[in-house]
PDB file of N, CA and C in Angstrom:
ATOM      1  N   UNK A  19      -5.057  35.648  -5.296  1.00 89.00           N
ATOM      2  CA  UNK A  19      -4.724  34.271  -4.982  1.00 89.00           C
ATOM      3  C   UNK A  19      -5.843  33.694  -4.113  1.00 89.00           C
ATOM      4  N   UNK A  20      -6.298  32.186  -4.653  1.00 93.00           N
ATOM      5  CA  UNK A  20      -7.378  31.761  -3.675  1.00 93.00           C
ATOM      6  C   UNK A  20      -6.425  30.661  -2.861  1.00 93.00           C
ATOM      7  N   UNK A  21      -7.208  31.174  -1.569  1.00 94.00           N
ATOM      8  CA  UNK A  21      -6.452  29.789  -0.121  1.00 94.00           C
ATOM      9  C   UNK A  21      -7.556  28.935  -0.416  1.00 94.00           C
ATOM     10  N   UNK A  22      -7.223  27.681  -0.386  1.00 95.00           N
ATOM     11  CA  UNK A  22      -8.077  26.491   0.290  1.00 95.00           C
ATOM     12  C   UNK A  22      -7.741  25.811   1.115  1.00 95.00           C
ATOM     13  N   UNK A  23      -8.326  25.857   2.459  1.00 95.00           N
ATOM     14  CA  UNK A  23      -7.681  25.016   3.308  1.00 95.00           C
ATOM     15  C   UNK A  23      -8.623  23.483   3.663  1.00 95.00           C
ATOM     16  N   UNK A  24      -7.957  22.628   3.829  1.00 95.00           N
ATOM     17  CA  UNK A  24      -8.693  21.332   4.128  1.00 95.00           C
ATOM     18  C   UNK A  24      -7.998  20.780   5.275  1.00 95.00           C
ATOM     19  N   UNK A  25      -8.398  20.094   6.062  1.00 95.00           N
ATOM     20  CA  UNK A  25      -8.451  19.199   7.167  1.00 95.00           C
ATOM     21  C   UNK A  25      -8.435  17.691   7.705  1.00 95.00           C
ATOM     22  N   UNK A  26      -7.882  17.138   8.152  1.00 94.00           N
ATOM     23  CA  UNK A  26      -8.188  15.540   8.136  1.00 94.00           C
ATOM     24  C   UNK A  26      -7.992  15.140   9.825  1.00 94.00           C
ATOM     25  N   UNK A  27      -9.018  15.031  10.049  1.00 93.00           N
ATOM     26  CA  UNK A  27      -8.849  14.084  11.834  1.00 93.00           C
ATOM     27  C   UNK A  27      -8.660  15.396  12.595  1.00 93.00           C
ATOM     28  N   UNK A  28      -8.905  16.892  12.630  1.00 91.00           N
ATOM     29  CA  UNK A  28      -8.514  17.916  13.069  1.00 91.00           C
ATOM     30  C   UNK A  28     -10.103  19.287  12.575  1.00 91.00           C
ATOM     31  N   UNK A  29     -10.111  19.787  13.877  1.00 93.00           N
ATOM     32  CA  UNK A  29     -10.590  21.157  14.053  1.00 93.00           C
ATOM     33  C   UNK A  29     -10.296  22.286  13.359  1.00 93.00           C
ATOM     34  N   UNK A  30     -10.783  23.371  12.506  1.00 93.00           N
ATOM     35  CA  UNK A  30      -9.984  24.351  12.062  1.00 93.00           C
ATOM     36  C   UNK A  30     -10.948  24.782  13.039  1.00 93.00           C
ATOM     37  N   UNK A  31      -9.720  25.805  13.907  1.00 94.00           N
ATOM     38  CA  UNK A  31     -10.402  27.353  14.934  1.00 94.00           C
ATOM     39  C   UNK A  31      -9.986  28.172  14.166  1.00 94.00           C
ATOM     40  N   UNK A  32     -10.558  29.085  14.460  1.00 95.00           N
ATOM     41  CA  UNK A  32     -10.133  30.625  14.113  1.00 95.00           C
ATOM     42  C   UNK A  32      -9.128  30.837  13.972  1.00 95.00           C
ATOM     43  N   UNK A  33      -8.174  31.056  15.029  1.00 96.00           N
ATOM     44  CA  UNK A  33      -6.902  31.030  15.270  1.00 96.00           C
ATOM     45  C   UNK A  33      -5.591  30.406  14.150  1.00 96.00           C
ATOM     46  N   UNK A  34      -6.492  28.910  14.148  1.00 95.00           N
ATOM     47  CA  UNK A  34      -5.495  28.132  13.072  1.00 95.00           C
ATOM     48  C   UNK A  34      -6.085  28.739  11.861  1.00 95.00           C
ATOM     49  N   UNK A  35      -6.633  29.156  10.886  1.00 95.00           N
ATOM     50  CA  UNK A  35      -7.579  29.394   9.825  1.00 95.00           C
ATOM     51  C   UNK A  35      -6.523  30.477   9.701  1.00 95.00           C
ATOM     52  N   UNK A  36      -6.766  31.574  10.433  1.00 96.00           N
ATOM     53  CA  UNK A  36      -6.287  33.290  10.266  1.00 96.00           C
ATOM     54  C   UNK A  36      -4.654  33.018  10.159  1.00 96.00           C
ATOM     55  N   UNK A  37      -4.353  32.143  10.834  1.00 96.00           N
ATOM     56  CA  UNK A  37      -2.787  32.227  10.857  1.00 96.00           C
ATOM     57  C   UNK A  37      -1.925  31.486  10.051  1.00 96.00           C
ATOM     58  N   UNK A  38      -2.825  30.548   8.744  1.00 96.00           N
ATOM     59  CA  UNK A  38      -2.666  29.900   7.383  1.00 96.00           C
ATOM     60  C   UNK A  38      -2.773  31.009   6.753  1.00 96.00           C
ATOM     61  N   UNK A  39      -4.000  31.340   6.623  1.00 95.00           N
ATOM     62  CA  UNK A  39      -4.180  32.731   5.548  1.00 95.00           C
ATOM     63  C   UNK A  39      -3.555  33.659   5.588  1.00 95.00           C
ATOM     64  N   UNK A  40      -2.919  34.150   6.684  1.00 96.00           N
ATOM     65  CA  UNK A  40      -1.672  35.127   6.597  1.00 96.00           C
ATOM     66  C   UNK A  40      -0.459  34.731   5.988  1.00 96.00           C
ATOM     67  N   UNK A  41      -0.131  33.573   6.675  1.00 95.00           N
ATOM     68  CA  UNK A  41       1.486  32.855   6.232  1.00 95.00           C
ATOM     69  C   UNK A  41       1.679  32.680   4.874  1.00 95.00           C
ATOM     70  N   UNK A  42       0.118  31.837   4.296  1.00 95.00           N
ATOM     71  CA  UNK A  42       0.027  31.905   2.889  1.00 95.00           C
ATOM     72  C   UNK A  42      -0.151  33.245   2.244  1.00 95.00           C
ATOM     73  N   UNK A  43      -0.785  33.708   2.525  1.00 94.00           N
ATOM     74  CA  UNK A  43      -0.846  34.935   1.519  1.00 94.00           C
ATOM     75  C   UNK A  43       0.178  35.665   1.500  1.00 94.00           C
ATOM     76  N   UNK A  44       1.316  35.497   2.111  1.00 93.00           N
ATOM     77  CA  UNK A  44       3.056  36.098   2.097  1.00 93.00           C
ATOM     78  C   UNK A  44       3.545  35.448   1.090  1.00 93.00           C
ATOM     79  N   UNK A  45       3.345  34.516   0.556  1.00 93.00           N
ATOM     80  CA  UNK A  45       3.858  33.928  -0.497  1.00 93.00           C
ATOM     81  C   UNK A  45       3.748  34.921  -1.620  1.00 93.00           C
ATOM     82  N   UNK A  46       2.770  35.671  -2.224  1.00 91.00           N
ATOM     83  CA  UNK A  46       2.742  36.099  -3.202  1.00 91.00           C
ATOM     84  C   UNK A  46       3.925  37.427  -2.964  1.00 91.00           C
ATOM     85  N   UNK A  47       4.287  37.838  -1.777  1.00 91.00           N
ATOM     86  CA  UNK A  47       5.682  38.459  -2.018  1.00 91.00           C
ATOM     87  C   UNK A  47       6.827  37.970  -3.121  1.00 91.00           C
ATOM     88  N   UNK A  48       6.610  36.664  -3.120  1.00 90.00           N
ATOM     89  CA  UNK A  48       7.729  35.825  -3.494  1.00 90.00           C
ATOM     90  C   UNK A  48       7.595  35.339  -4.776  1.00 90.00           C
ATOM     91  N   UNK A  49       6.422  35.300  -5.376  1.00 89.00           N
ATOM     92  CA  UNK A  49       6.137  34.971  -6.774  1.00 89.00           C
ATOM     93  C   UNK A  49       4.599  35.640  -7.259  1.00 89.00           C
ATOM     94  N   UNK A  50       4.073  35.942  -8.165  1.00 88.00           N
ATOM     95  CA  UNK A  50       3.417  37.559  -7.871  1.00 88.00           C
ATOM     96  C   UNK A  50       2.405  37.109  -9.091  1.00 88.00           C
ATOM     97  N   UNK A  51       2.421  35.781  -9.694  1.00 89.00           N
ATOM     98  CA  UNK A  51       1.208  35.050 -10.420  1.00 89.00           C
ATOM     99  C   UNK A  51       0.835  33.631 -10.258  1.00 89.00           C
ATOM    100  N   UNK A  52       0.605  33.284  -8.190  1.00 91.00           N
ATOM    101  CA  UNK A  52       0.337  32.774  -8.113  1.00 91.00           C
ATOM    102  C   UNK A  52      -1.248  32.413  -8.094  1.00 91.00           C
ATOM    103  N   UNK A  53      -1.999  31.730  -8.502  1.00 92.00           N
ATOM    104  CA  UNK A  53      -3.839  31.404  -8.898  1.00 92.00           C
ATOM    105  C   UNK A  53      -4.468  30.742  -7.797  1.00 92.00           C
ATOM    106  N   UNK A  54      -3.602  30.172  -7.606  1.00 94.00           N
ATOM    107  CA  UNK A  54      -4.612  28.878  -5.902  1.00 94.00           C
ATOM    108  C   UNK A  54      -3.527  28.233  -4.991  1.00 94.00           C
ATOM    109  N   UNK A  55      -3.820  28.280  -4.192  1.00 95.00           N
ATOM    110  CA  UNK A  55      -2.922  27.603  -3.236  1.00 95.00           C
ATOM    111  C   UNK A  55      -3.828  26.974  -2.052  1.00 95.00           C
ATOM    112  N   UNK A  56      -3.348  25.534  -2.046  1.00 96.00           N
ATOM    113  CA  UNK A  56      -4.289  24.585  -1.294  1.00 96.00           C
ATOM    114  C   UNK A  56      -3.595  24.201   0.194  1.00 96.00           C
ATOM    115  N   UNK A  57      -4.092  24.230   1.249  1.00 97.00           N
ATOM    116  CA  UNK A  57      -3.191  23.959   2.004  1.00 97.00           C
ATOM    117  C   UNK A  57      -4.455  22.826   2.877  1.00 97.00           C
ATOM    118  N   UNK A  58      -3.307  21.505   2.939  1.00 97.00           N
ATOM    119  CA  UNK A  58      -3.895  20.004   3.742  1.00 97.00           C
ATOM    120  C   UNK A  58      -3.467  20.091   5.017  1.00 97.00           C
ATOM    121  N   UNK A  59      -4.193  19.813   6.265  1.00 96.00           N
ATOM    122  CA  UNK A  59      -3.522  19.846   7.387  1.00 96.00           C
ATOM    123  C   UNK A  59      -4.334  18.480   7.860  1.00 96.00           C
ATOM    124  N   UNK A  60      -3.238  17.603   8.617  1.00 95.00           N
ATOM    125  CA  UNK A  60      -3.590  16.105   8.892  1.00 95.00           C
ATOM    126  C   UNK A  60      -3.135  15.841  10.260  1.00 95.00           C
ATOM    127  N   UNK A  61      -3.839  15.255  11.008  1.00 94.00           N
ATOM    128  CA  UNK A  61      -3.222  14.280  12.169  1.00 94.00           C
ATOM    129  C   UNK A  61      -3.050  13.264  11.819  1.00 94.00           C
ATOM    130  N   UNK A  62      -2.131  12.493  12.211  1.00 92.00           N
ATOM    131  CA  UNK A  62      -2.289  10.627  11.629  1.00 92.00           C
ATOM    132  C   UNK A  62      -1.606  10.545  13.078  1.00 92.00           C
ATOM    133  N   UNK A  63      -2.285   8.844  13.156  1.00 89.00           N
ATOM    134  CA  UNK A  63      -1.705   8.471  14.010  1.00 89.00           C
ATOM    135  C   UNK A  63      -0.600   7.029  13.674  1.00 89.00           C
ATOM    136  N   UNK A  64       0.840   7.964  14.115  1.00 84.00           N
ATOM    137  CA  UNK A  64       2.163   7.585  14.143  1.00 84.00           C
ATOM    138  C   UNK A  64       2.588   6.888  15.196  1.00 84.00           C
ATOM    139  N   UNK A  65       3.635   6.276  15.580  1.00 85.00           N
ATOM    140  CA  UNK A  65       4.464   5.704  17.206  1.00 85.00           C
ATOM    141  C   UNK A  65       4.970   7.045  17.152  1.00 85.00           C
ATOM    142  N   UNK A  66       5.180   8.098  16.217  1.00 84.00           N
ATOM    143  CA  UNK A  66       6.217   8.977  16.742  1.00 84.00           C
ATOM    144  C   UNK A  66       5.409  10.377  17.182  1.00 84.00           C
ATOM    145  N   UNK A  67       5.518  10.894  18.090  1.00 82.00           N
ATOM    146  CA  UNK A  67       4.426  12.046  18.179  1.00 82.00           C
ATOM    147  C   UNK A  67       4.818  12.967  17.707  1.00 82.00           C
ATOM    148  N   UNK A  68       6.606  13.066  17.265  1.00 82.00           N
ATOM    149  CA  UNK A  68       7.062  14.436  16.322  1.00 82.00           C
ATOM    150  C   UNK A  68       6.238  14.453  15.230  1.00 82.00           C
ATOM    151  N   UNK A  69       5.858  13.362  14.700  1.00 88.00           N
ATOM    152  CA  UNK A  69       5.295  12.897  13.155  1.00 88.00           C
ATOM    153  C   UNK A  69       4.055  12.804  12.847  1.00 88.00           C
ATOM    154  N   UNK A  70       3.378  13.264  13.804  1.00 92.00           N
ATOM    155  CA  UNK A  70       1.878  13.466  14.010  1.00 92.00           C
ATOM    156  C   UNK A  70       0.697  14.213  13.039  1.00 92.00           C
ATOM    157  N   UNK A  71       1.292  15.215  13.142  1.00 94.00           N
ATOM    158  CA  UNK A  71       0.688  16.767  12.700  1.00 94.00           C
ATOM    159  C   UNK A  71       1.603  16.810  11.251  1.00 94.00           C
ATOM    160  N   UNK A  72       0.707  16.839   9.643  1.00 96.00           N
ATOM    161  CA  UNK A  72       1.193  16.844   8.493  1.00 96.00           C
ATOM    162  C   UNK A  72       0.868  18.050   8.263  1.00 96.00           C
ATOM    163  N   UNK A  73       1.553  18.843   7.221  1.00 96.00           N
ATOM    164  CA  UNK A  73       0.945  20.373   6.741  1.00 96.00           C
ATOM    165  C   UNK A  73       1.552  20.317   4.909  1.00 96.00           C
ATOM    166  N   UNK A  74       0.493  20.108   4.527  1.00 97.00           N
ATOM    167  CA  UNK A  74       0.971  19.889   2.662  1.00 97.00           C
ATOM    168  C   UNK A  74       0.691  21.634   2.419  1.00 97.00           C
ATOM    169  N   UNK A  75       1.209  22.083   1.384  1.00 97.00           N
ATOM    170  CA  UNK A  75       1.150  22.954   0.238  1.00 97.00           C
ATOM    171  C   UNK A  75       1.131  22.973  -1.156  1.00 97.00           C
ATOM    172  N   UNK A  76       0.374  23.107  -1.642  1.00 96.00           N
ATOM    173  CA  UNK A  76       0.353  23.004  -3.109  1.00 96.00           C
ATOM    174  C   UNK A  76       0.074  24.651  -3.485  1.00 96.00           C
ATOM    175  N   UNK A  77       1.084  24.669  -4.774  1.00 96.00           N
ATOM    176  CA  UNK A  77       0.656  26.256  -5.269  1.00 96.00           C
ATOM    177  C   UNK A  77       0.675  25.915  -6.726  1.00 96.00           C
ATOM    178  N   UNK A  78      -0.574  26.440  -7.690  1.00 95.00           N
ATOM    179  CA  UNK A  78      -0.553  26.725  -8.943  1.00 95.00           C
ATOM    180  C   UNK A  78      -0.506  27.825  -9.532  1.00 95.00           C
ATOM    181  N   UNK A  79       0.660  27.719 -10.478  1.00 91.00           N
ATOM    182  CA  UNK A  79       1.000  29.154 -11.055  1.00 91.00           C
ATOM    183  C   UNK A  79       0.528  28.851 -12.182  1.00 91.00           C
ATOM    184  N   UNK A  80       1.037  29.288 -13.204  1.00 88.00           N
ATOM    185  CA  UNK A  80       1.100  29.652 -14.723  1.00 88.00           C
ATOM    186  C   UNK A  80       1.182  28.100 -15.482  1.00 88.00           C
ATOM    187  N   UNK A  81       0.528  27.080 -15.551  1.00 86.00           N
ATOM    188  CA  UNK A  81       1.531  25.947 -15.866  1.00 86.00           C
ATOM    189  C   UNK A  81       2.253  25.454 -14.848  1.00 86.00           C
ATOM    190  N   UNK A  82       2.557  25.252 -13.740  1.00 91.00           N
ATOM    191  CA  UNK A  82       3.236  24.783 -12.867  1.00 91.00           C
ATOM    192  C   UNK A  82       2.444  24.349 -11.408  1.00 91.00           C
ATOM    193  N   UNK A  83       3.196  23.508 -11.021  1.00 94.00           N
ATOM    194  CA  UNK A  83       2.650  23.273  -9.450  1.00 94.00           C
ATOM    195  C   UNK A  83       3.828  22.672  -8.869  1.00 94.00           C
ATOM    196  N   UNK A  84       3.842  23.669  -7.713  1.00 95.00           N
ATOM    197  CA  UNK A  84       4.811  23.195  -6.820  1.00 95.00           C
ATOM    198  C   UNK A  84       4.011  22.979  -5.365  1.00 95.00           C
ATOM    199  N   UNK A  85       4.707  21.397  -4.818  1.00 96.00           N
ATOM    200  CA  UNK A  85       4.216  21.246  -3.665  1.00 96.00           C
ATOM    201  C   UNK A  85       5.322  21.083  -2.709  1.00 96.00           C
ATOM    202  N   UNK A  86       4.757  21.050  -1.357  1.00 96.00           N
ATOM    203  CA  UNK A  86       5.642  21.012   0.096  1.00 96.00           C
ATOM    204  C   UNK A  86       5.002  19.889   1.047  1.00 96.00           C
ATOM    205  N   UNK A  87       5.569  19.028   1.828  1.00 96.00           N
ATOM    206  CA  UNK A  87       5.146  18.839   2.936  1.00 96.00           C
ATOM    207  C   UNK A  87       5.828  18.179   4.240  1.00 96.00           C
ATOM    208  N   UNK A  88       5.689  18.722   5.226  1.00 96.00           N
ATOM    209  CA  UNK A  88       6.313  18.866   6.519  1.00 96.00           C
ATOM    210  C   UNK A  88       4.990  18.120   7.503  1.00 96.00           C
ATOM    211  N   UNK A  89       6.137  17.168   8.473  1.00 94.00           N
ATOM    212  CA  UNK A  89       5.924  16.853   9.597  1.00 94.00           C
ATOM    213  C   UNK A  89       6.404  17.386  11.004  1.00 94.00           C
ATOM    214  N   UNK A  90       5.553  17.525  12.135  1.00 94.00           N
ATOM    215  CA  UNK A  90       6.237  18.102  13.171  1.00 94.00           C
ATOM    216  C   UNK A  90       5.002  17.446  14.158  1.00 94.00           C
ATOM    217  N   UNK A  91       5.534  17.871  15.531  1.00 93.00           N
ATOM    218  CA  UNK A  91       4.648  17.710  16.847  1.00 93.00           C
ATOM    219  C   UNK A  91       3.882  18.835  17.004  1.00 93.00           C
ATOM    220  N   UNK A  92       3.733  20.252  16.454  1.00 93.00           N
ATOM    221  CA  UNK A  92       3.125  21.001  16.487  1.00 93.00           C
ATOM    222  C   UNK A  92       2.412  21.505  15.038  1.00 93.00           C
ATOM    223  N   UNK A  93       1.018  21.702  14.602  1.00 95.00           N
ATOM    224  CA  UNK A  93       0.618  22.135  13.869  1.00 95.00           C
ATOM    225  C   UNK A  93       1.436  23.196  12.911  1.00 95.00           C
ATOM    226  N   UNK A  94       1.995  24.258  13.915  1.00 96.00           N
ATOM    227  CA  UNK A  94       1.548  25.449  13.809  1.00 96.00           C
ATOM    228  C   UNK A  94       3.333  25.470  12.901  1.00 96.00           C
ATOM    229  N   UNK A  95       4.214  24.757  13.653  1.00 95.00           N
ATOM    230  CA  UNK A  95       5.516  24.253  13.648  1.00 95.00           C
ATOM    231  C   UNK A  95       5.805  24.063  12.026  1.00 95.00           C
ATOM    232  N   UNK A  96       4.779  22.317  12.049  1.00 96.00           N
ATOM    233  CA  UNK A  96       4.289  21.974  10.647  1.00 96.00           C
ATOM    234  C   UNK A  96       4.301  22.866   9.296  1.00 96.00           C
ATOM    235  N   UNK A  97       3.270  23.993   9.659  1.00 97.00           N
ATOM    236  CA  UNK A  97       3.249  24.605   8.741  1.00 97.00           C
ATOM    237  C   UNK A  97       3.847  26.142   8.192  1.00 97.00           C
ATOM    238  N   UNK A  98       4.895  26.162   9.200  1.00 97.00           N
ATOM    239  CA  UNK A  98       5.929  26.933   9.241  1.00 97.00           C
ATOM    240  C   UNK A  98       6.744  26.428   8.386  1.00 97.00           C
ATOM    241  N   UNK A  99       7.265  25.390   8.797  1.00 97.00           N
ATOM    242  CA  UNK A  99       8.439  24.153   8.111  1.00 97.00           C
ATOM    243  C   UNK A  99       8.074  24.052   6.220  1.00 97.00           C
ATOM    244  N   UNK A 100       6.597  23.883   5.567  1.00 97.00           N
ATOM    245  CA  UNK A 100       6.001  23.902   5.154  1.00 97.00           C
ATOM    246  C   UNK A 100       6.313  25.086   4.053  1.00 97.00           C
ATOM    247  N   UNK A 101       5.999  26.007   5.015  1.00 97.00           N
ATOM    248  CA  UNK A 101       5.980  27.242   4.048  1.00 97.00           C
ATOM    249  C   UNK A 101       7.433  27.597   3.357  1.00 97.00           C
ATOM    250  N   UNK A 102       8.199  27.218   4.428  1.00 96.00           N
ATOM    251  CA  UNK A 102       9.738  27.514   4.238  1.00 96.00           C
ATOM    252  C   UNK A 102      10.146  26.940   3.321  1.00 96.00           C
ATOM    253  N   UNK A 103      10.017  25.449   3.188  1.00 96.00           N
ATOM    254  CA  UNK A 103      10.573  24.239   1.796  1.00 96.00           C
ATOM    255  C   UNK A 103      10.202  24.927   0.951  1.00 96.00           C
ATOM    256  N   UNK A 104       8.378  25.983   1.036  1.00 95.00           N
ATOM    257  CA  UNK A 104       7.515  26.149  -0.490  1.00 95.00           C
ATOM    258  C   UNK A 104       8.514  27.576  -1.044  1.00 95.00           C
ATOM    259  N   UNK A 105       8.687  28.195  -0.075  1.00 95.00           N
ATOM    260  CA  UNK A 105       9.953  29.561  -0.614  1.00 95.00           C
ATOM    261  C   UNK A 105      11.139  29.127  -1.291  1.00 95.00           C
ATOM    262  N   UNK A 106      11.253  28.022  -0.463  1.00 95.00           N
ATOM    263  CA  UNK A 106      12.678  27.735  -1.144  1.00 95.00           C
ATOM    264  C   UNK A 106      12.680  26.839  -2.679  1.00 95.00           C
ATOM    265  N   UNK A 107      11.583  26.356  -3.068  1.00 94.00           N
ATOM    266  CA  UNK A 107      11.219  25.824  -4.202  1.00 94.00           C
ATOM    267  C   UNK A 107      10.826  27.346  -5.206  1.00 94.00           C
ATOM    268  N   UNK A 108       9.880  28.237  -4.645  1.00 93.00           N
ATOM    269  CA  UNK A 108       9.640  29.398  -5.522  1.00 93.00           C
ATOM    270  C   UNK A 108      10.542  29.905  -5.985  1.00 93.00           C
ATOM    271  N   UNK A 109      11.906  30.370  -5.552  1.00 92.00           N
ATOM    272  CA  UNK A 109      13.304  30.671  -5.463  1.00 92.00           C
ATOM    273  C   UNK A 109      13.962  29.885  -6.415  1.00 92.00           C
ATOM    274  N   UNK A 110      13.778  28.478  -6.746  1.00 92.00           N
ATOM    275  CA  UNK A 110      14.367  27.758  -7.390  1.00 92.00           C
ATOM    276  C   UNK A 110      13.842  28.101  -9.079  1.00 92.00           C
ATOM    277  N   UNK A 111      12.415  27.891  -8.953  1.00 90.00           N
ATOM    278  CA  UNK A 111      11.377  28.162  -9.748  1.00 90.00           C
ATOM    279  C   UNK A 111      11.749  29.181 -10.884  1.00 90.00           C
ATOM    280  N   UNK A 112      11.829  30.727 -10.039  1.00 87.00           N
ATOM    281  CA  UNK A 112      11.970  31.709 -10.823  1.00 87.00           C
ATOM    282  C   UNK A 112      13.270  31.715 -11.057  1.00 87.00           C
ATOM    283  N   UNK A 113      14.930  31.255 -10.515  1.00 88.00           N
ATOM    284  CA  UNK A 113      16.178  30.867 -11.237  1.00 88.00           C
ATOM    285  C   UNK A 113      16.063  30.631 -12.350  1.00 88.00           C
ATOM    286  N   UNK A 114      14.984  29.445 -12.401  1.00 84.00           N
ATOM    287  CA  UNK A 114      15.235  28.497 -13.502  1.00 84.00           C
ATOM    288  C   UNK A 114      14.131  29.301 -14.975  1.00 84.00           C
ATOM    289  N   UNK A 115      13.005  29.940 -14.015  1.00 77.00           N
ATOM    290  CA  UNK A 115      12.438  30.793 -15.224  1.00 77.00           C
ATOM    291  C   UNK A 115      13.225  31.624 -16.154  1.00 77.00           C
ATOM    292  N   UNK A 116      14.270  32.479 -15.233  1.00 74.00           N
ATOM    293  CA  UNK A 116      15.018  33.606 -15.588  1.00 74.00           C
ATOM    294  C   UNK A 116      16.349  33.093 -16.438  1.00 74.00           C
ATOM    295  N   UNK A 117      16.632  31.696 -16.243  1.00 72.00           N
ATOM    296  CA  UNK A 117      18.026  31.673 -16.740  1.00 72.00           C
ATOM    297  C   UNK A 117      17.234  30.821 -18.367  1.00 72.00           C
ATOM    298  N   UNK A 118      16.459  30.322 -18.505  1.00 68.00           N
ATOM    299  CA  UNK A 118      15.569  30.004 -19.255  1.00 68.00           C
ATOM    300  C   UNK A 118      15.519  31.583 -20.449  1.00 68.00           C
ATOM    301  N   UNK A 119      14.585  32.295 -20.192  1.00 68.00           N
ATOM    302  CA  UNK A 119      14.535  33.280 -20.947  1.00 68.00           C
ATOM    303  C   UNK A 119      16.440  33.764 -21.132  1.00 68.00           C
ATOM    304  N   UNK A 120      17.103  34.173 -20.770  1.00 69.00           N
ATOM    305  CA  UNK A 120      18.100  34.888 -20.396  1.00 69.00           C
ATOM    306  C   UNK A 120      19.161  33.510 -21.651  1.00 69.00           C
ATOM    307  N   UNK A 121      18.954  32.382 -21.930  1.00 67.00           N
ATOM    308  CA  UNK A 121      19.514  31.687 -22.493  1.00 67.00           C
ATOM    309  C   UNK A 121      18.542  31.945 -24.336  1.00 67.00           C
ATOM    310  N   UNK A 122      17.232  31.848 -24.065  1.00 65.00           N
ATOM    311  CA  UNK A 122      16.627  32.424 -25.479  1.00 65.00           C
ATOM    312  C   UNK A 122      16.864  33.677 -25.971  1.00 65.00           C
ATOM    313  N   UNK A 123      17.171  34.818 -25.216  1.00 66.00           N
ATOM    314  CA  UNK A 123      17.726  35.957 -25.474  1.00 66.00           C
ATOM    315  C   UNK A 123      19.422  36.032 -26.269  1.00 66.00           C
ATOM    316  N   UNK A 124      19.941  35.344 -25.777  1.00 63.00           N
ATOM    317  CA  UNK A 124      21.155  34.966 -26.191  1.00 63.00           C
ATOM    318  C   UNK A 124      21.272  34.043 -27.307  1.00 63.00           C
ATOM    319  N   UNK A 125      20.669  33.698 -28.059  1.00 63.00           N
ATOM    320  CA  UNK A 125      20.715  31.905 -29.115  1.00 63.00           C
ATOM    321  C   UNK A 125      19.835  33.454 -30.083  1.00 63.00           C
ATOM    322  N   UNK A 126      18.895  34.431 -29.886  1.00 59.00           N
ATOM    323  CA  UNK A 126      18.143  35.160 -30.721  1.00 59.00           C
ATOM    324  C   UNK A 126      19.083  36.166 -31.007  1.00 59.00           C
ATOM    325  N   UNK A 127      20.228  36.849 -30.635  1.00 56.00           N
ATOM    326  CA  UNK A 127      21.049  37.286 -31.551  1.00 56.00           C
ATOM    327  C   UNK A 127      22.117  36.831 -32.014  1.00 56.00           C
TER     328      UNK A 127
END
């Protein structure tokens, strides 16, 4: 799986870099032909300072793309929040793969 990470109005340190590439690369626990996964991290400036710090996800599989994105007052928060929506979409994903086949299996005898 390739990470890409990009940036807008914001620093990548070390720190933030290593601790995307870990979080992301746990994903492939969860779906196991994923190809690229892009991750956007944004400051904008909001009235609200919860709403500050954006963290997008995009993942391309097989034919598919599923994306995420979370606001928070903390980066790190952000892309926690982030990752969590993107599990819970992968989860949905492979349901719908499995009940898919599991319905052609059934109509073929």
């Amino acid at each position: 799986m390739e990470i890409q990470l990009f940036t807008r109005n914001l620093e990548v340190t070390p720190r933030l870099q290593s601790y995307v590439e870990k979080k992301v690369g746990r994903l492939s626990r969860y779906l196991t032909d994923i190809d690229e996964a892009r991750v956007d991290l944004t400051v904008e400036s909001t009235r609200s300072n919860a709403h500050r710090q954006v963290a997008q996800l995009t993942v391309r599989t097989q034919g598919t793309i599923l994306r995420a994105e979370e606001r928070a007052a903390d980066m790190f928060a952000a892309i926690d929040a982030a990752l969590d929506k993107m599990r819970r979409q992968i989860s949905r994903y492979k349901t719908r793969r499995q009940d898919r086949w599991q319905r052609v299996e059934a109509v073929s005898y």
